[in-house]
Coordinates of C-alpha atoms in Angstrom, one line a residue:
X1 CA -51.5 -33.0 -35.5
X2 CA -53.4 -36.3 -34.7
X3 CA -51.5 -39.7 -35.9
X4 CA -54.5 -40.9 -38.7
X5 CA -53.9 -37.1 -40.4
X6 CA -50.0 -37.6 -40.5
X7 CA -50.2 -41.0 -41.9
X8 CA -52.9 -39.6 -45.0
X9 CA -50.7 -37.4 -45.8
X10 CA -47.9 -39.5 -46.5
X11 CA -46.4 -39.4 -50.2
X12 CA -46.5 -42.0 -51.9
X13 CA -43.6 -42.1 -54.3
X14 CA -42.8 -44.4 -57.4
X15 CA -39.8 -45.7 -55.8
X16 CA -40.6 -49.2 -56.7
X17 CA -41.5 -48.3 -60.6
X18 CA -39.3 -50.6 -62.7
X19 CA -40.2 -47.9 -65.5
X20 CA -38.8 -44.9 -63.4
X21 CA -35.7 -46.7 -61.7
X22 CA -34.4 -47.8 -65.3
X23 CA -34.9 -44.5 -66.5
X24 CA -33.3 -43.4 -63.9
X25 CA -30.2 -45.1 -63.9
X26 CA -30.0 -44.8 -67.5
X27 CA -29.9 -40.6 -67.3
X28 CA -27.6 -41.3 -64.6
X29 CA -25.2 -42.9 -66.6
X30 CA -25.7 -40.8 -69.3
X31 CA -25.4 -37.6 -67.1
X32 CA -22.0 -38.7 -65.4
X33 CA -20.5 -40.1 -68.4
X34 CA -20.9 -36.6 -70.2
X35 CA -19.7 -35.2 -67.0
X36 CA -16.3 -37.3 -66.9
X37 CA -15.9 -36.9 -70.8
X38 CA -16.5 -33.2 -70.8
X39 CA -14.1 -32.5 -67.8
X40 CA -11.2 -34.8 -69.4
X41 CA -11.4 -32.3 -72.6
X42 CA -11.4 -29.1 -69.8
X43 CA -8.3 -31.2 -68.1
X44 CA -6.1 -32.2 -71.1
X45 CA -6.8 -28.5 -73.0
X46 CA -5.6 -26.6 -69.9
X47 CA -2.9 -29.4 -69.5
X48 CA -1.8 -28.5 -72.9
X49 CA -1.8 -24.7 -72.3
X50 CA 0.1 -24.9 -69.3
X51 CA 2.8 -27.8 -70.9
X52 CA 3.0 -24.8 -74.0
X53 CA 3.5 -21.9 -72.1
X54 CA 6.2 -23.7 -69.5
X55 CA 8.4 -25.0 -73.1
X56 CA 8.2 -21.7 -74.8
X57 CA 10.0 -20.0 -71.3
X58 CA 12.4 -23.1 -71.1
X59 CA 13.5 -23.1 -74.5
X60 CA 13.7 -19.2 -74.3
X61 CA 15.5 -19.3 -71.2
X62 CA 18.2 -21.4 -72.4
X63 CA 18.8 -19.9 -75.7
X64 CA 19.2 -16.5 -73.6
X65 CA 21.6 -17.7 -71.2
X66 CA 23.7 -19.0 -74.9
X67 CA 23.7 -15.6 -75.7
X68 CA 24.9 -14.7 -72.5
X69 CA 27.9 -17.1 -73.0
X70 CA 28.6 -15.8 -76.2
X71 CA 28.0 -12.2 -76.2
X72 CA 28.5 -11.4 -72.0
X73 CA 26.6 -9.0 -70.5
X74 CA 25.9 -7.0 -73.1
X75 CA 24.8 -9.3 -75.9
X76 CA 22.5 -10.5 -73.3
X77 CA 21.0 -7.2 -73.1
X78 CA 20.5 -7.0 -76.6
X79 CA 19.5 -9.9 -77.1
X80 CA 16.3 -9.4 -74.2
X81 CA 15.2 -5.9 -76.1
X82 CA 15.9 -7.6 -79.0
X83 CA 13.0 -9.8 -78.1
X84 CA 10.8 -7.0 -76.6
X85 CA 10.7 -5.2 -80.2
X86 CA 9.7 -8.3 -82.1
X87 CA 7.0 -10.0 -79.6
X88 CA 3.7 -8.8 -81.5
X89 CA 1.7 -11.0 -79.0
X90 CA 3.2 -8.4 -76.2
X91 CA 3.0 -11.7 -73.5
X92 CA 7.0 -12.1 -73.4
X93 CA 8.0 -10.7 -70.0
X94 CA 11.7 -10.6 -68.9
X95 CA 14.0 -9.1 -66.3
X96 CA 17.9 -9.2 -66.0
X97 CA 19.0 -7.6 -62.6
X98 CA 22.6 -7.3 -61.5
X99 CA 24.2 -8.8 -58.6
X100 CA 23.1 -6.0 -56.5
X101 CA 19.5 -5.6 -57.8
X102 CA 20.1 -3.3 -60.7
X103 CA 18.0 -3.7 -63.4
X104 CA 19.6 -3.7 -66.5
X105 CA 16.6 -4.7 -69.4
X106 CA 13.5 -6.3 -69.5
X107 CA 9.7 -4.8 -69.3
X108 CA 9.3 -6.1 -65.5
X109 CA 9.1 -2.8 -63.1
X110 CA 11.3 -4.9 -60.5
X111 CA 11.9 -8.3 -59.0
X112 CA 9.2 -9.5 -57.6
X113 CA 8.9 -10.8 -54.0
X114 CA 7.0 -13.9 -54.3
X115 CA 10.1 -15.3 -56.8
X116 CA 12.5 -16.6 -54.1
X117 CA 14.0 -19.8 -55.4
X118 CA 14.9 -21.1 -59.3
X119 CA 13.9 -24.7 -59.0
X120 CA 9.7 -24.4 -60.4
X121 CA 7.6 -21.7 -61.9
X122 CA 5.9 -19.5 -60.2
X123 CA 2.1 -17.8 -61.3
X124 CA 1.1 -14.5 -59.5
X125 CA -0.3 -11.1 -60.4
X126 CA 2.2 -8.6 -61.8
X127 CA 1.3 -4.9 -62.4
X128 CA 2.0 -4.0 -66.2
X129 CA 2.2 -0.4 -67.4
X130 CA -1.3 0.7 -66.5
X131 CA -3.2 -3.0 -65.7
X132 CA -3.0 -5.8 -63.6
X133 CA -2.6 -9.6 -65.4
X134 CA -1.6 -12.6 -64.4
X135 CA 2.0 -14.0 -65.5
X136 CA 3.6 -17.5 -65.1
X137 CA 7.6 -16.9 -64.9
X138 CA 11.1 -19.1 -63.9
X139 CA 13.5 -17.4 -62.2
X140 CA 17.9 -18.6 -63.0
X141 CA 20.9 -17.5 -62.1
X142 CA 23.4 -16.6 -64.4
X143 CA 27.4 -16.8 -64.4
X144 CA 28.5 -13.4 -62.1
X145 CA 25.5 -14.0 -59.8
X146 CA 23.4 -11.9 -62.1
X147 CA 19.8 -12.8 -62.1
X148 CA 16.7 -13.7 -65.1
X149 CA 13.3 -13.7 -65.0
X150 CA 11.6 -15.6 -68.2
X151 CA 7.5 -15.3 -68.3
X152 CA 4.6 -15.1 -70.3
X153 CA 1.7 -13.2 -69.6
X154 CA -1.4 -16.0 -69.5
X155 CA -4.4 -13.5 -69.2
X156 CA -5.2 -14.9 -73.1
X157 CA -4.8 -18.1 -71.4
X158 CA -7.4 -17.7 -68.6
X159 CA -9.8 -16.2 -71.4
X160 CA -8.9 -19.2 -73.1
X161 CA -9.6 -21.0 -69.6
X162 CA -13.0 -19.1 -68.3
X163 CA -14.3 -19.4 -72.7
X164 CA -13.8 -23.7 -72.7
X165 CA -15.7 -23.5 -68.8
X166 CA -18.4 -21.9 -70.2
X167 CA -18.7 -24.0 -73.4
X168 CA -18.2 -27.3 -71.4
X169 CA -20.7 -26.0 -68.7
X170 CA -23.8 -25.7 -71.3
X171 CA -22.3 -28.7 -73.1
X172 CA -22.9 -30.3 -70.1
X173 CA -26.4 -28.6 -69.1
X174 CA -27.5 -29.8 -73.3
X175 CA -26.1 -33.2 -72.2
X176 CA -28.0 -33.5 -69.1
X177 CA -31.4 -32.2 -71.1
X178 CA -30.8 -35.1 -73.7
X179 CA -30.0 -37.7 -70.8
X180 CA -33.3 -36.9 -69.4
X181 CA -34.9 -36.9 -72.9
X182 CA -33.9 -40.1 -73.2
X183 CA -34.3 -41.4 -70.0
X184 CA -38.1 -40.2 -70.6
X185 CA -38.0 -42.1 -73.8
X186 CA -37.2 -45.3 -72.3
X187 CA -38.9 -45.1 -69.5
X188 CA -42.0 -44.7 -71.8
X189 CA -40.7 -48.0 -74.4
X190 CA -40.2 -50.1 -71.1
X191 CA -43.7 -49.2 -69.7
X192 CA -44.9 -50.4 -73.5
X193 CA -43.2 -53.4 -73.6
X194 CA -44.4 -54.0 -69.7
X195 CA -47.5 -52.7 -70.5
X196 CA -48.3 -55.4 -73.7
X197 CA -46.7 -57.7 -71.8
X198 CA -48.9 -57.3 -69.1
X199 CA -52.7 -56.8 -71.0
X200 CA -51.5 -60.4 -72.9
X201 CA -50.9 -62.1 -69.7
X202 CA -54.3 -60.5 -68.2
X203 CA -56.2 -61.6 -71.0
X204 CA -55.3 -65.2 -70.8
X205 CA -55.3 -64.9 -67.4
X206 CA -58.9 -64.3 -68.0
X207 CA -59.1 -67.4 -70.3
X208 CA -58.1 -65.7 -73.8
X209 CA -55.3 -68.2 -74.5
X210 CA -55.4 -66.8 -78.2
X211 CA -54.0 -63.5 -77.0
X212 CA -50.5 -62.9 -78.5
X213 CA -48.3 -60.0 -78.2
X214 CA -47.7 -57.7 -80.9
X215 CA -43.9 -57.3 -82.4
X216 CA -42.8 -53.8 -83.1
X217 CA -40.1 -54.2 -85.2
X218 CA -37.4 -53.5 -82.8
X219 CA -34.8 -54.9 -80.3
X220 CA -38.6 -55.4 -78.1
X221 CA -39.7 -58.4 -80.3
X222 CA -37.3 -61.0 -78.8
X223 CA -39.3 -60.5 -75.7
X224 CA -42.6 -61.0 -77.4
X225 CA -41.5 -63.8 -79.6
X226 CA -40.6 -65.2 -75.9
X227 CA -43.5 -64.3 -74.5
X228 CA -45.3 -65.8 -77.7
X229 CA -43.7 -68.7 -77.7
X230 CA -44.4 -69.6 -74.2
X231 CA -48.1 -68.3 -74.4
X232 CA -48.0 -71.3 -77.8
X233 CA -46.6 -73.8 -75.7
X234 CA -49.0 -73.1 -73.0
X235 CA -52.0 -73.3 -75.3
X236 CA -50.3 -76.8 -76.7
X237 CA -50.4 -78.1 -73.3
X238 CA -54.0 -77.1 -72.3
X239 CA -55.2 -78.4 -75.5
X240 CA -54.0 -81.6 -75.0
X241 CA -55.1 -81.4 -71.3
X242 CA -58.3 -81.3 -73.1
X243 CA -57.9 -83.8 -75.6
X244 CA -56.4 -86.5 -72.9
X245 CA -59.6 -85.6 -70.4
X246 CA -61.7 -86.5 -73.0
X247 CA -59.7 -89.6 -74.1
X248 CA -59.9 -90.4 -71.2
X249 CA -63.4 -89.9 -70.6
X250 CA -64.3 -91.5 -73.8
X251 CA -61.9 -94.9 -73.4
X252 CA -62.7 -95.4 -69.9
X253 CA -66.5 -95.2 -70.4
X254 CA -66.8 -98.1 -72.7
X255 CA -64.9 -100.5 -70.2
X256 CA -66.6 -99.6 -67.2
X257 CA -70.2 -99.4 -68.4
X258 CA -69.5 -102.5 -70.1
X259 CA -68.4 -103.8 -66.4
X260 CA -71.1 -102.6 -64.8
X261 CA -73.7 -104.0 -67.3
X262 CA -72.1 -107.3 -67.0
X263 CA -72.3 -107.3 -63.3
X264 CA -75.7 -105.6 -62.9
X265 CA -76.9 -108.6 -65.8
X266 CA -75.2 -111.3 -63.6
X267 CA -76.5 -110.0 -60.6
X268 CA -79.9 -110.4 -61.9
X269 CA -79.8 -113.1 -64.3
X270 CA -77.5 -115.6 -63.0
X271 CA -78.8 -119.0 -61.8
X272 CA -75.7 -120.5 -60.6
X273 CA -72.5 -119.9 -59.5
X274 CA -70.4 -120.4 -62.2
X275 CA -72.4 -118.1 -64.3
X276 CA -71.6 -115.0 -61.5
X277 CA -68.2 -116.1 -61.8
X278 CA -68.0 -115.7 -65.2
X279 CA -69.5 -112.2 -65.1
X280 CA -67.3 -111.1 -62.8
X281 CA -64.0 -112.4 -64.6
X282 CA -65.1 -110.4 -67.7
X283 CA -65.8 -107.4 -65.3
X284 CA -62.1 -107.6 -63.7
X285 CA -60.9 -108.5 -67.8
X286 CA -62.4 -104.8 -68.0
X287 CA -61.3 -103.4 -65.1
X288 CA -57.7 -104.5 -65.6
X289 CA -57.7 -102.2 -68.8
X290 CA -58.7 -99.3 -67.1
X291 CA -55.9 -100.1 -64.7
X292 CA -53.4 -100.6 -67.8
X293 CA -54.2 -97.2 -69.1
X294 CA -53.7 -95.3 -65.5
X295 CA -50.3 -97.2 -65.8
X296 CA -49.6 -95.8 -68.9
X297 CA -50.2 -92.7 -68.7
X298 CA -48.5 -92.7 -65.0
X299 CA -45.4 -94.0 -67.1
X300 CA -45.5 -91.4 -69.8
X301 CA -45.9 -88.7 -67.3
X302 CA -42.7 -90.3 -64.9
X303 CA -40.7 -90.1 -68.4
X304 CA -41.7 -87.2 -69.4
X305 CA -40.4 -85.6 -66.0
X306 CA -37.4 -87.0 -66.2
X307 CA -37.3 -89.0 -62.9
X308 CA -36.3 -92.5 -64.8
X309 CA -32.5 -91.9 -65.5
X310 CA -31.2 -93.6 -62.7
X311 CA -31.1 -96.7 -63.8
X312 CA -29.1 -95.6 -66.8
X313 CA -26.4 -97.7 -68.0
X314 CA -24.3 -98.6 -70.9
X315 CA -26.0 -100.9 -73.9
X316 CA -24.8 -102.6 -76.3
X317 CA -27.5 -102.9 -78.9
X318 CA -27.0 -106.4 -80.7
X319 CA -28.2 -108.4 -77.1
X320 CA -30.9 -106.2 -76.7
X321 CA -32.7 -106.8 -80.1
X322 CA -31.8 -110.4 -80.3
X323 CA -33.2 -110.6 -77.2
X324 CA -36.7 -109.0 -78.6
X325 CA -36.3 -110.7 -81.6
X326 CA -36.4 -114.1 -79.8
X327 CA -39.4 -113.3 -77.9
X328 CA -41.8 -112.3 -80.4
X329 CA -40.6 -114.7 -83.1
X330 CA -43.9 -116.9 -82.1
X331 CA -46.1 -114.0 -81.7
X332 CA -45.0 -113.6 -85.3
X333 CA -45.4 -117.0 -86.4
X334 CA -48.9 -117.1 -84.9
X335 CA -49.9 -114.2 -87.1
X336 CA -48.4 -116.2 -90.6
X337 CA -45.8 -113.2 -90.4
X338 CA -41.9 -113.3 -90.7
X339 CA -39.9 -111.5 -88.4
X340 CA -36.4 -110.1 -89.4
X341 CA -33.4 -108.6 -87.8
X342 CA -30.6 -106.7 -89.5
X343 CA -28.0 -105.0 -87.2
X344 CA -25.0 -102.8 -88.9
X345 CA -22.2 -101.8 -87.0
X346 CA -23.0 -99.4 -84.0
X347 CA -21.6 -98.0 -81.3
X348 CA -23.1 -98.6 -77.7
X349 CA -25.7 -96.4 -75.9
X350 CA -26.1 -95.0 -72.9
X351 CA -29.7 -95.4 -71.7
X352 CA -32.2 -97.8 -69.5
X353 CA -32.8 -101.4 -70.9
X354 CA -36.0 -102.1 -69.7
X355 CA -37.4 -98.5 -71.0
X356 CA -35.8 -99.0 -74.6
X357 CA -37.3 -102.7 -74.5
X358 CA -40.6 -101.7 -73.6
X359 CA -40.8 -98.9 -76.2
X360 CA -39.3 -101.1 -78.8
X361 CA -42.3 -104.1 -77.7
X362 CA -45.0 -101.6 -78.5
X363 CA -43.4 -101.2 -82.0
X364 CA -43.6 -104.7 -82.4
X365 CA -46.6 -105.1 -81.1
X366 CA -48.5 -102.6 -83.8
X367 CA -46.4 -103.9 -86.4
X368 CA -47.1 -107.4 -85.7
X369 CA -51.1 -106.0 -85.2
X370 CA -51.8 -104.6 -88.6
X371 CA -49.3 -106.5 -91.1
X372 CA -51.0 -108.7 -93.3
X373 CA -50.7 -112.8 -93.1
X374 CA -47.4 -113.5 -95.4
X375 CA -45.5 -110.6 -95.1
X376 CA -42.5 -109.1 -93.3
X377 CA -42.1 -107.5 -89.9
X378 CA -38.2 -105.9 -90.0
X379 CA -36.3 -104.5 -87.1
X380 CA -33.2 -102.9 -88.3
X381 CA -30.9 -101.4 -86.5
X382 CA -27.4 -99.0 -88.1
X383 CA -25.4 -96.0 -87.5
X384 CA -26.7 -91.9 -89.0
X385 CA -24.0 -89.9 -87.8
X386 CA -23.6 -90.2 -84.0
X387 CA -26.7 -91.7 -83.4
X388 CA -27.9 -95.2 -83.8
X389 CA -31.1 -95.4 -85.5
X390 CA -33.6 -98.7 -84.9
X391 CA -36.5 -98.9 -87.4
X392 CA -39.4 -101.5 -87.3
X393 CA -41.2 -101.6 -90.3
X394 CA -44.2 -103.7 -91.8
X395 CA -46.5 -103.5 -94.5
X396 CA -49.6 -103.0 -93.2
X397 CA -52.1 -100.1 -93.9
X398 CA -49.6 -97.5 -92.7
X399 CA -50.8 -93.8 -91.7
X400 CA -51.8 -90.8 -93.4
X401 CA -49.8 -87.6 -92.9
X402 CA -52.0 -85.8 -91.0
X403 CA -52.2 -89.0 -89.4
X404 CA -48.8 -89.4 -88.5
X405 CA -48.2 -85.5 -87.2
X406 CA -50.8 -86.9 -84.5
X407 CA -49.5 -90.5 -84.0
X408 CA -47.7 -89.5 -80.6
X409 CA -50.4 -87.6 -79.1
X410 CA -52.1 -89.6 -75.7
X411 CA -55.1 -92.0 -76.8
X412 CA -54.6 -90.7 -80.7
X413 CA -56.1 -93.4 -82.8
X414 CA -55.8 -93.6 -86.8
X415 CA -58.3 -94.6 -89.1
X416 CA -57.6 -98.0 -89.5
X417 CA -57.0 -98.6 -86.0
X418 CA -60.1 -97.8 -85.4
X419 CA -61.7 -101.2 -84.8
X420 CA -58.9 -102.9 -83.3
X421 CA -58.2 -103.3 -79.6
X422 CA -55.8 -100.5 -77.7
X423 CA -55.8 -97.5 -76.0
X424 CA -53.7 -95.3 -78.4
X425 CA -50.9 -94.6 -75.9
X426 CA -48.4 -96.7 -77.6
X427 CA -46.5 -94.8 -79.8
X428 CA -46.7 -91.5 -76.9
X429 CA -44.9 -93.6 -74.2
X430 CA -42.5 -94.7 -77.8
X431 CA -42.2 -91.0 -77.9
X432 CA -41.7 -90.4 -74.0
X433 CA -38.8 -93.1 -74.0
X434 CA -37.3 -91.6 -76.8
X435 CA -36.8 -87.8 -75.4
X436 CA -35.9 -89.1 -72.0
X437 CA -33.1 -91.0 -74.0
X438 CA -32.3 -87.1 -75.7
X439 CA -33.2 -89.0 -79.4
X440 CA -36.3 -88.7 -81.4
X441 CA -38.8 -90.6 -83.2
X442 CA -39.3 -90.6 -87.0
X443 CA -42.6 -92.2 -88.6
X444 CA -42.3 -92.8 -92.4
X445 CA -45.0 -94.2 -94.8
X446 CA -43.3 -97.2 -96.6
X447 CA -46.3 -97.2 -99.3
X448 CA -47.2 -100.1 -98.4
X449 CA -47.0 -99.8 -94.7
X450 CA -45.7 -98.1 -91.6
X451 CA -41.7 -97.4 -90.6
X452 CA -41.0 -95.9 -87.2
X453 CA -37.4 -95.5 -86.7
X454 CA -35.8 -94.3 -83.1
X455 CA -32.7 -92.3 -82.9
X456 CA -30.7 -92.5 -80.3
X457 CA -27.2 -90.5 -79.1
X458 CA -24.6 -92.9 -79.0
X459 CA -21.4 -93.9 -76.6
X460 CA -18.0 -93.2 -78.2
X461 CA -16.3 -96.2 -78.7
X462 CA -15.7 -99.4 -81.9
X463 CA -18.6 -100.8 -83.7
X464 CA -19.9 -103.6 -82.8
X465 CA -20.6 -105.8 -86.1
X466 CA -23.7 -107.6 -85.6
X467 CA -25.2 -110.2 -88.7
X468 CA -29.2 -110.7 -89.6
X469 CA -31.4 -112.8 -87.6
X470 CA -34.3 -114.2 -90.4

């Protein structure tokens, strides 16, 4: 046959179906667990049989060979017929032979051959009136050198035997119907849940990131409420892919038209050298914010990664907001504020001082950038549970709540910030400082004005007692 026909013909079987290999294994498991159970109950039944028939001719054999002692030869022999009349079963077999063979009782024709030693029971065909059955049967010696045989005829028993074969055989075959039954039926809830699992990711493949996958009401819908939950989180981020393009867009636009207006104006307008200069200093002015918000958002993204804890360290907390106290108690002053530090007892923490100052500064710097002349700018900082908490509050306009669910979103800018300079990344690198530190940030309308409060895991350790700073 030529090579391209043998290689068409080739089957092509499901051997890499994830559907048809669980199944699989599932009926397989199903099939030989039966299969083990069932032939246990076959074991331990026959077991039992066999254990019952081996006592009855023990415990017969010794209360015979009492009688013997007490009654000789004869009692003996009464005592075997005696059992012969009463056995309504008719499975009690015996034999008492002299010491030269005679028989003397019992409903055995003769000895048989295949009984040679006394030490185990013996299980061989035996020829009974007019049938063959099968007998199981101890042979003993008694005082004089006569000899017994004790038996029991088990053809009830292998009825017994062949009867639980048969049962456990079709138990078995019903077993091995079900296990595939229900290796169909699994096979056929995995291809659902792979099935919906893959149409959801198709269709947002395709763009549809509003696809979701259904929930079923069973054990399935911890997968899907994965699933969904990723498919959210995915949206999340591409929507604020989108919003921070057009932030971006948006905040960078104003700056570098601006820029190039200026220069273009200069370029053509200028009469001297020191009005080109000029032009171009307020170009860079612009420029340079451009460059500040590439910064930021190069920062937010570096702590958002993850890829600025190794310059983590041990803090104590006092230092660090004395130290920010004392550099923006002109920048207060200069604004006809008052700036005021309160520090409880707290423990140290472990994090990276330059990060924690830098988020706090931007605090400071809003607070300081919308409180009105005569009023209050407070940094306190305290102890909730095992965190230390640091607040900054002032009482400016403050921040509505749909305002504030926003506030840490990139370039995000509230109402009344509209008008004032910034880029509206502030309170997201706050944010990004915060979760790299494993805390969180909590904004709170003081009514008036704005408290943002940073929670931070603390260092075991004492508390460290620090006083206010007015």
């Amino acid at each position: 046959m030529p090579q391209f026909l043998v290689k068409s013909f080739k089957p092509r079987w499901p051997v890499r179906s994830a559907g048809l290999n669980f199944a699989l294994a599932y009926g397989s498991v199903f099939v030989l667990s039966a299969g083990l159970f069932l032939s246990f109950i076959w074991w331990n039944t026959t077991g039992q049989i066999e254990r019952r028939v081996e006592v009855a001719v023990q415990v017969d054999a010794h209360d015979l060979a009492q009688r013997a002692q007490r009654g000789g030869m004869a009692g003996l022999v009464r005592a075997i017929q005696d059992r012969l009349d009463h056995n309504v079963e008719d499975d009690a077999l015996y034999l008492l032979v002299g010491p030269t063979g005679r028989r003397y009782a019992g409903n055995l024709p003769g000895w048989p051959t295949a009984v040679s030693g006394t030490d185990h029971f013996y299980e061989l065909a035996i020829q009974r009136d007019s049938f063959r059955t099968r007998a199981k049967m101890h042979a003993y010696i008694l005082p004089g050198g006569c000899g017994l045989i004790v038996g029991r005829d088990i053809h009830g028993r292998e009825l017994v035997r062949h009867v639980l074969m048969d049962t456990l055989i079709w138990a078995w075959i019903m077993v091995s119907l079900l296990a595939a039954g229900g290796a169909l039926v699994m096979r056929g809830i995995f291809r659902q849940v792979v099935g919906s699992i893959a149409r959801t990711t198709a269709a947002v493949a395709r763009g549809d990131l509003s696809r979701r996958m259904p929930l079923t009401g069973n054990e399935t819908d911890s997968i899907s409420q994965t699933v969904n939950e990723m498919l959210e989180r995915i949206d999340r981020l591409m929507d604020g892919v989108r919003q921070v393009s057009n932030a971006i867009a948006h905040d960078l636009r104003t700056p570098i038209t601006r820029a190039r207006a200026r220069l273009e104006e200069a370029s053509v307008t200028a009469t001297s050298e020191q009005a080109l200069r000029s032009a171009v200093d307020r170009a860079v002015v612009d420029l340079d914010h451009v460059t500040s918000i590439f910064e930021a958002l190069l920062r937010i993204a570096q702590l958002e990664a993850g890829t600025r804890r190794a310059a983590f360290t041990d803090l104590e907390v006092p230092p660090l907001l004395e130290g920010l106290a004392e550099l923006y108690e002109a920048s207060a002053e200069e604004a006809s504020l008052r700036l005021k530090l309160r520090v409880d007892a707290v423990r140290p923490v472990h994090g990276d001082r330059h990060l924690l100052q830098q988020a706090l500064a931007n605090l400071l710097d809003n607070a300081i950038k919308f409180a009105p002349s005569g009023t209050d700018v407070v940094m306190h900082a305290g102890m909730v549970g095992n965190d230390v908490f640091i607040a900054v509050m002032d009482a400016g306009p403050g921040m509505s709540p749909d305002d504030m669910a926003r506030a840490s979103e990139r370039f995000f800018r509230a109402e009344a910030a509209r008008h004032t300079p910034g880029s509206g990344l502030g309170l997201s690198l706050v944010q990004a400082v915060v979760a790299l530190h494993n805390g969180r940030m909590v904004l709170q309308d003081r009514k008036p004005g704005l408290g943002v409060t940073l929670y931070i895991p603390s260092l075991g350790g004492e508390l460290v007692r620090e006083g206010s700073i007015v």
